[in-house]
Amino acid sequence: MNLDPQSFFSFPLDEFQLDAIKHLEDGKSVVVCAPTGSGKTVVAEYAVEIALLSNKRCFYTTPLKALSNQKLFDLRKKFGDDRVGLLTGDVSFNREAQIVVMTTEVFRNMLYGTVFGDVRDNLRDVASVILDECHYMNDTERGTVWEESIIYAPEDIQLVALSATVANADDLTTWIDETHGATELVSSDFRPVPLRFYYFGDRQIFPLLSPGGGINKVVKERFGKSRRYSQKEMRDARNRQGKAFNHPGDVLATLSAKDMLPSIFFLFSRRGCEEQMKQSKGIPLLSKAEMDELKVCVDELTAGNPNLKNHPHMPYLLEGMAVHHAGMLPSWKGVVEKLFQKGLLKVVFATETLAAGINMPARSCVISSLTKRADEGRRSLTASEFLQMSGRAGRRGMDDVGHVIVLHSMFEIADDAAKLATAKSDPLSSRFTPSYGMVLNLLERHSMTECQELIERSFGQFIVNKQLEPLQFHRIACEKELERLANPLCPGEIGDLDLYQKKLSSARAGHKQIRQMNKIPSNKVPDLQQAIEGINARIKEDLAQANSMPCHGCPVQDPCSKKGHRIENLEKRIKDIDRRVARETAKYWRTFSALSKILTSKGYLDPDTHKPTHKGRMTAAIRGSNELFLVEVLLSGLLDNLDIVELATVINVLVQEEGRGNQDMAKRRISGTVEMVLNEVTVIAKRLIKTQRDHDIDIPVHFARHFAPFIEMWANGATWKQIQLASPFDDGDIVRAIRRTLDLARQFARVKGLRPELIARLEDVERAINRDEVLEDV
């Protein structure tokens, strides 16, 4: 196919885009690594064009439903509504279209062929798959999905992996090349809108970097010193406005004066976002015309939804500011996103989730701190986290430069900001994790031997093998040295130096023993002299044997002895290397094998054929943190006689994790029937945990009741206002809890072999809870 790439676009293409397009035209897969906003999407759109011109299909995968919805809008606008479909876990339309947008999980599930039908039907006429935001492979919980998708994708499908800049893009490319097929890397550091970094302190803004790239001397002198503070000093300082943190009013006034708005103000807690927005109220951000336009747009976006019209943040929104974090009501977040994209909001106070979320570029980004709270306490930002947030600054076609402002804190030094601003991105790591679902789905179509080959093709194993390469080279060097040392040094008859030395050592030990025995009075030990004579006889025998050996008097005895010790050390080193290599290279397969043994012991795998039984095929259709636990509960009969409300409540408990709820929730009452069921669920969980421990498996068995009372209320028909008044949780958390309940109820309803009555009640659960604020916009 002889095409002119430029003819498909109304703007001149950059060199890296043309390079990537050339590889696609050559039939190769491609990895495109470039900064946010550099135009990676052009490569994806060209892959779509090639598929359409060939009368083939193209899948476009994204890591988030919100991104899928946005990409659906973009692709429909470019290629027409009839050519683009959407497929998520709960929404499907026009799925036979030439272009289908989906989350990466949906694509992975297609490859398993359990939920969406036969794999061959799923992938019929698919020429290419775009893996957008491929750097999500680093995500602790979900990164394994990208690896599985690449491993299991048919080799005749072109992969277009789009990633932010990562340190080891060449490793990713080599792995895809070896695992999937011919793949080329195209990388670029070019940003069409360059970034400038600043440091804000003492109500002033300074360039962070010097022209040479190091820290600005003025910044270093004023903000480069730090000291250790006690926990009390830190708490007191954080509670005193303006001491530990800069007042947002000062920051916004400066940005406004320097024409650096709109801005995304990144903070690392929901509470921090809310507080900073409240402190900013009254700061003039909008012109009269902008305020009028904003009011019209807000009225349109909130029409018919009292939860939006009466939202407590509405007064701030009308002043041109908003909050954006995971705890916000999704429909309200949608309003914020639309208004910001229209340029009607001048500042959004957001957690870092926005940096990895939908397309909301700004003229500037404010990074409030260089540290964040983590499970292990406070830690410094990684280079990738800093770059991800910074990348939101600068709008292509609108801004000549993007501004990144780091705020001074008494607990941090400016040098750290300069280091992060000039740091290279972090490398991709592997999150590949064998699960019960993976075992069952692979064994449905592959033998154990074939499964082992697939498991050993993971990016995790690729990285391990690369790390082991120096050891392998060292082993080869040891073997070569052993070969050289194999030639004897003996000038005459070849002797056994090891045996010769053992005889001499035995004789020396005998002499030492006699000296010690001679110190003992003869009257204290009967037959002492006889024992000494026996030892003397043995000494004479050892010496006679040693003296008769070829090694006795040999002129090369000393170098020969050293050679023997060297051989012994080399052989030990080779054994150590072999043990480590065996341990590291079999890590993922050991987990896979252990999971298969657990499944066999519980009747989910046939012990002879290693194929899934009926129970195993039911489990293969489920997605969760521990699929076996979910199906053990499903098949226990505990759900069979529950009414709709009780069923919704129990299902919600099954999808929650401990440690994420309010402690007071444990005291809130739920129905007695649900309480009894949950007691039995605890028994099932403890039994499975013991089985896993016996097989050295540590897959979490999560369930928690902190949202249960509110799911009961919602399933009983409560209004959203009633839920808000009763619950201490953020709106977004409640919506997410209900949607996760909805997702598992749908999964259970699709499981083949359930009683029709239970399936009917599961469908009733969906109708009862999928309403109002829980409904997802498409």
PDB file of C-alpha atoms in Angstrom, residues 318-423:
ATOM      1  CA  LEU A 318     -18.882  30.014  39.406  1.00  0.00           C
ATOM      2  CA  GLU A 319     -15.736  31.886  40.469  1.00  0.00           C
ATOM      3  CA  GLY A 320     -13.653  29.817  38.017  1.00  0.00           C
ATOM      4  CA  MET A 321     -12.155  27.224  40.384  1.00  0.00           C
ATOM      5  CA  ALA A 322     -12.871  23.590  41.217  1.00  0.00           C
ATOM      6  CA  VAL A 323     -11.596  20.428  42.872  1.00  0.00           C
ATOM      7  CA  HIS A 324     -10.873  17.184  41.018  1.00  0.00           C
ATOM      8  CA  HIS A 325     -10.152  13.926  42.855  1.00  0.00           C
ATOM      9  CA  ALA A 326     -11.425  10.338  43.116  1.00  0.00           C
ATOM     10  CA  GLY A 327     -13.802  11.233  45.960  1.00  0.00           C
ATOM     11  CA  MET A 328     -15.850  13.613  43.828  1.00  0.00           C
ATOM     12  CA  LEU A 329     -19.223  12.667  42.425  1.00  0.00           C
ATOM     13  CA  PRO A 330     -18.439  11.364  38.894  1.00  0.00           C
ATOM     14  CA  SER A 331     -21.104  13.503  37.248  1.00  0.00           C
ATOM     15  CA  TRP A 332     -19.667  16.579  38.991  1.00  0.00           C
ATOM     16  CA  LYS A 333     -16.160  15.654  37.849  1.00  0.00           C
ATOM     17  CA  GLY A 334     -17.561  15.469  34.324  1.00  0.00           C
ATOM     18  CA  VAL A 335     -18.848  19.028  34.634  1.00  0.00           C
ATOM     19  CA  VAL A 336     -15.452  20.202  35.925  1.00  0.00           C
ATOM     20  CA  GLU A 337     -13.616  18.497  33.074  1.00  0.00           C
ATOM     21  CA  LYS A 338     -15.862  19.967  30.377  1.00  0.00           C
ATOM     22  CA  LEU A 339     -15.603  23.478  31.796  1.00  0.00           C
ATOM     23  CA  PHE A 340     -11.837  23.273  32.152  1.00  0.00           C
ATOM     24  CA  GLN A 341     -11.455  22.035  28.585  1.00  0.00           C
ATOM     25  CA  LYS A 342     -13.527  25.033  27.453  1.00  0.00           C
ATOM     26  CA  GLY A 343     -11.133  27.341  29.326  1.00  0.00           C
ATOM     27  CA  LEU A 344     -13.835  28.591  31.694  1.00  0.00           C
ATOM     28  CA  LEU A 345     -12.115  27.364  34.853  1.00  0.00           C
ATOM     29  CA  LYS A 346      -8.844  29.074  35.738  1.00  0.00           C
ATOM     30  CA  VAL A 347      -7.619  26.647  38.383  1.00  0.00           C
ATOM     31  CA  VAL A 348      -8.386  23.061  39.339  1.00  0.00           C
ATOM     32  CA  PHE A 349      -7.055  21.766  42.638  1.00  0.00           C
ATOM     33  CA  ALA A 350      -6.391  18.116  41.882  1.00  0.00           C
ATOM     34  CA  THR A 351      -4.738  15.014  43.216  1.00  0.00           C
ATOM     35  CA  GLU A 352      -2.143  13.342  41.020  1.00  0.00           C
ATOM     36  CA  THR A 353      -4.769  10.968  39.581  1.00  0.00           C
ATOM     37  CA  LEU A 354      -5.594  13.775  37.158  1.00  0.00           C
ATOM     38  CA  ALA A 355      -2.041  13.565  35.795  1.00  0.00           C
ATOM     39  CA  ALA A 356      -2.735  10.043  34.580  1.00  0.00           C
ATOM     40  CA  GLY A 357      -6.354  10.623  33.657  1.00  0.00           C
ATOM     41  CA  ILE A 358      -8.236  12.291  30.853  1.00  0.00           C
ATOM     42  CA  ASN A 359      -6.969  15.030  28.568  1.00  0.00           C
ATOM     43  CA  MET A 360      -6.975  18.235  30.622  1.00  0.00           C
ATOM     44  CA  PRO A 361      -3.869  20.237  29.644  1.00  0.00           C
ATOM     45  CA  ALA A 362      -3.288  23.658  31.178  1.00  0.00           C
ATOM     46  CA  ARG A 363      -0.937  26.591  30.649  1.00  0.00           C
ATOM     47  CA  SER A 364       0.706  25.895  34.004  1.00  0.00           C
ATOM     48  CA  CYS A 365       0.951  23.237  36.687  1.00  0.00           C
ATOM     49  CA  VAL A 366       1.642  23.859  40.349  1.00  0.00           C
ATOM     50  CA  ILE A 367       3.316  21.052  42.299  1.00  0.00           C
ATOM     51  CA  SER A 368       2.632  21.697  45.957  1.00  0.00           C
ATOM     52  CA  SER A 369       5.112  19.264  47.474  1.00  0.00           C
ATOM     53  CA  LEU A 370       8.022  17.021  46.528  1.00  0.00           C
ATOM     54  CA  THR A 371       6.919  14.336  48.974  1.00  0.00           C
ATOM     55  CA  LYS A 372       3.730  12.334  49.370  1.00  0.00           C
ATOM     56  CA  ARG A 373       2.235   9.980  51.901  1.00  0.00           C
ATOM     57  CA  ALA A 374       2.577   6.274  51.104  1.00  0.00           C
ATOM     58  CA  ASP A 375       1.986   2.994  52.956  1.00  0.00           C
ATOM     59  CA  GLU A 376       5.506   3.152  54.376  1.00  0.00           C
ATOM     60  CA  GLY A 377       5.195   6.803  55.446  1.00  0.00           C
ATOM     61  CA  ARG A 378       6.158   9.941  53.540  1.00  0.00           C
ATOM     62  CA  ARG A 379       8.384   9.441  50.515  1.00  0.00           C
ATOM     63  CA  SER A 380       9.844  11.587  47.767  1.00  0.00           C
ATOM     64  CA  LEU A 381       8.181  11.839  44.382  1.00  0.00           C
ATOM     65  CA  THR A 382       9.690   9.638  41.701  1.00  0.00           C
ATOM     66  CA  ALA A 383      10.980  11.193  38.504  1.00  0.00           C
ATOM     67  CA  SER A 384       8.084   9.669  36.551  1.00  0.00           C
ATOM     68  CA  GLU A 385       5.485  11.061  38.960  1.00  0.00           C
ATOM     69  CA  PHE A 386       7.013  14.536  38.699  1.00  0.00           C
ATOM     70  CA  LEU A 387       7.209  14.317  34.890  1.00  0.00           C
ATOM     71  CA  GLN A 388       3.645  13.012  34.616  1.00  0.00           C
ATOM     72  CA  MET A 389       2.298  16.043  36.475  1.00  0.00           C
ATOM     73  CA  SER A 390       4.622  18.461  34.692  1.00  0.00           C
ATOM     74  CA  GLY A 391       3.467  17.080  31.361  1.00  0.00           C
ATOM     75  CA  ARG A 392       0.020  18.608  31.876  1.00  0.00           C
ATOM     76  CA  ALA A 393       1.517  22.088  31.393  1.00  0.00           C
ATOM     77  CA  GLY A 394       1.449  23.597  27.905  1.00  0.00           C
ATOM     78  CA  ARG A 395      -1.386  23.249  25.385  1.00  0.00           C
ATOM     79  CA  ARG A 396      -0.315  22.445  21.846  1.00  0.00           C
ATOM     80  CA  GLY A 397      -1.555  25.091  19.437  1.00  0.00           C
ATOM     81  CA  MET A 398      -2.470  27.437  22.293  1.00  0.00           C
ATOM     82  CA  ASP A 399       0.684  28.017  24.359  1.00  0.00           C
ATOM     83  CA  ASP A 400       4.248  28.756  23.328  1.00  0.00           C
ATOM     84  CA  VAL A 401       5.547  27.396  26.611  1.00  0.00           C
ATOM     85  CA  GLY A 402       4.232  25.411  29.564  1.00  0.00           C
ATOM     86  CA  HIS A 403       4.981  26.595  33.108  1.00  0.00           C
ATOM     87  CA  VAL A 404       5.715  24.254  36.018  1.00  0.00           C
ATOM     88  CA  ILE A 405       5.815  25.888  39.449  1.00  0.00           C
ATOM     89  CA  VAL A 406       7.158  24.048  42.504  1.00  0.00           C
ATOM     90  CA  LEU A 407       6.090  25.509  45.845  1.00  0.00           C
ATOM     91  CA  HIS A 408       8.614  25.920  48.632  1.00  0.00           C
ATOM     92  CA  SER A 409       8.068  23.983  51.847  1.00  0.00           C
ATOM     93  CA  MET A 410      10.038  24.267  55.072  1.00  0.00           C
ATOM     94  CA  PHE A 411      10.429  20.486  55.025  1.00  0.00           C
ATOM     95  CA  GLU A 412      12.056  20.312  51.572  1.00  0.00           C
ATOM     96  CA  ILE A 413      14.971  21.939  49.769  1.00  0.00           C
ATOM     97  CA  ALA A 414      15.010  23.520  46.347  1.00  0.00           C
ATOM     98  CA  ASP A 415      17.862  21.255  45.193  1.00  0.00           C
ATOM     99  CA  ASP A 416      15.429  18.327  45.162  1.00  0.00           C
ATOM    100  CA  ALA A 417      13.095  20.243  42.859  1.00  0.00           C
ATOM    101  CA  ALA A 418      15.959  20.961  40.455  1.00  0.00           C
ATOM    102  CA  LYS A 419      16.996  17.303  40.465  1.00  0.00           C
ATOM    103  CA  LEU A 420      13.469  16.147  39.630  1.00  0.00           C
ATOM    104  CA  ALA A 421      13.080  18.795  36.915  1.00  0.00           C
ATOM    105  CA  THR A 422      16.213  17.529  35.158  1.00  0.00           C
ATOM    106  CA  ALA A 423      15.864  13.809  36.013  1.00  0.00           C
TER     107      ALA A 423
END
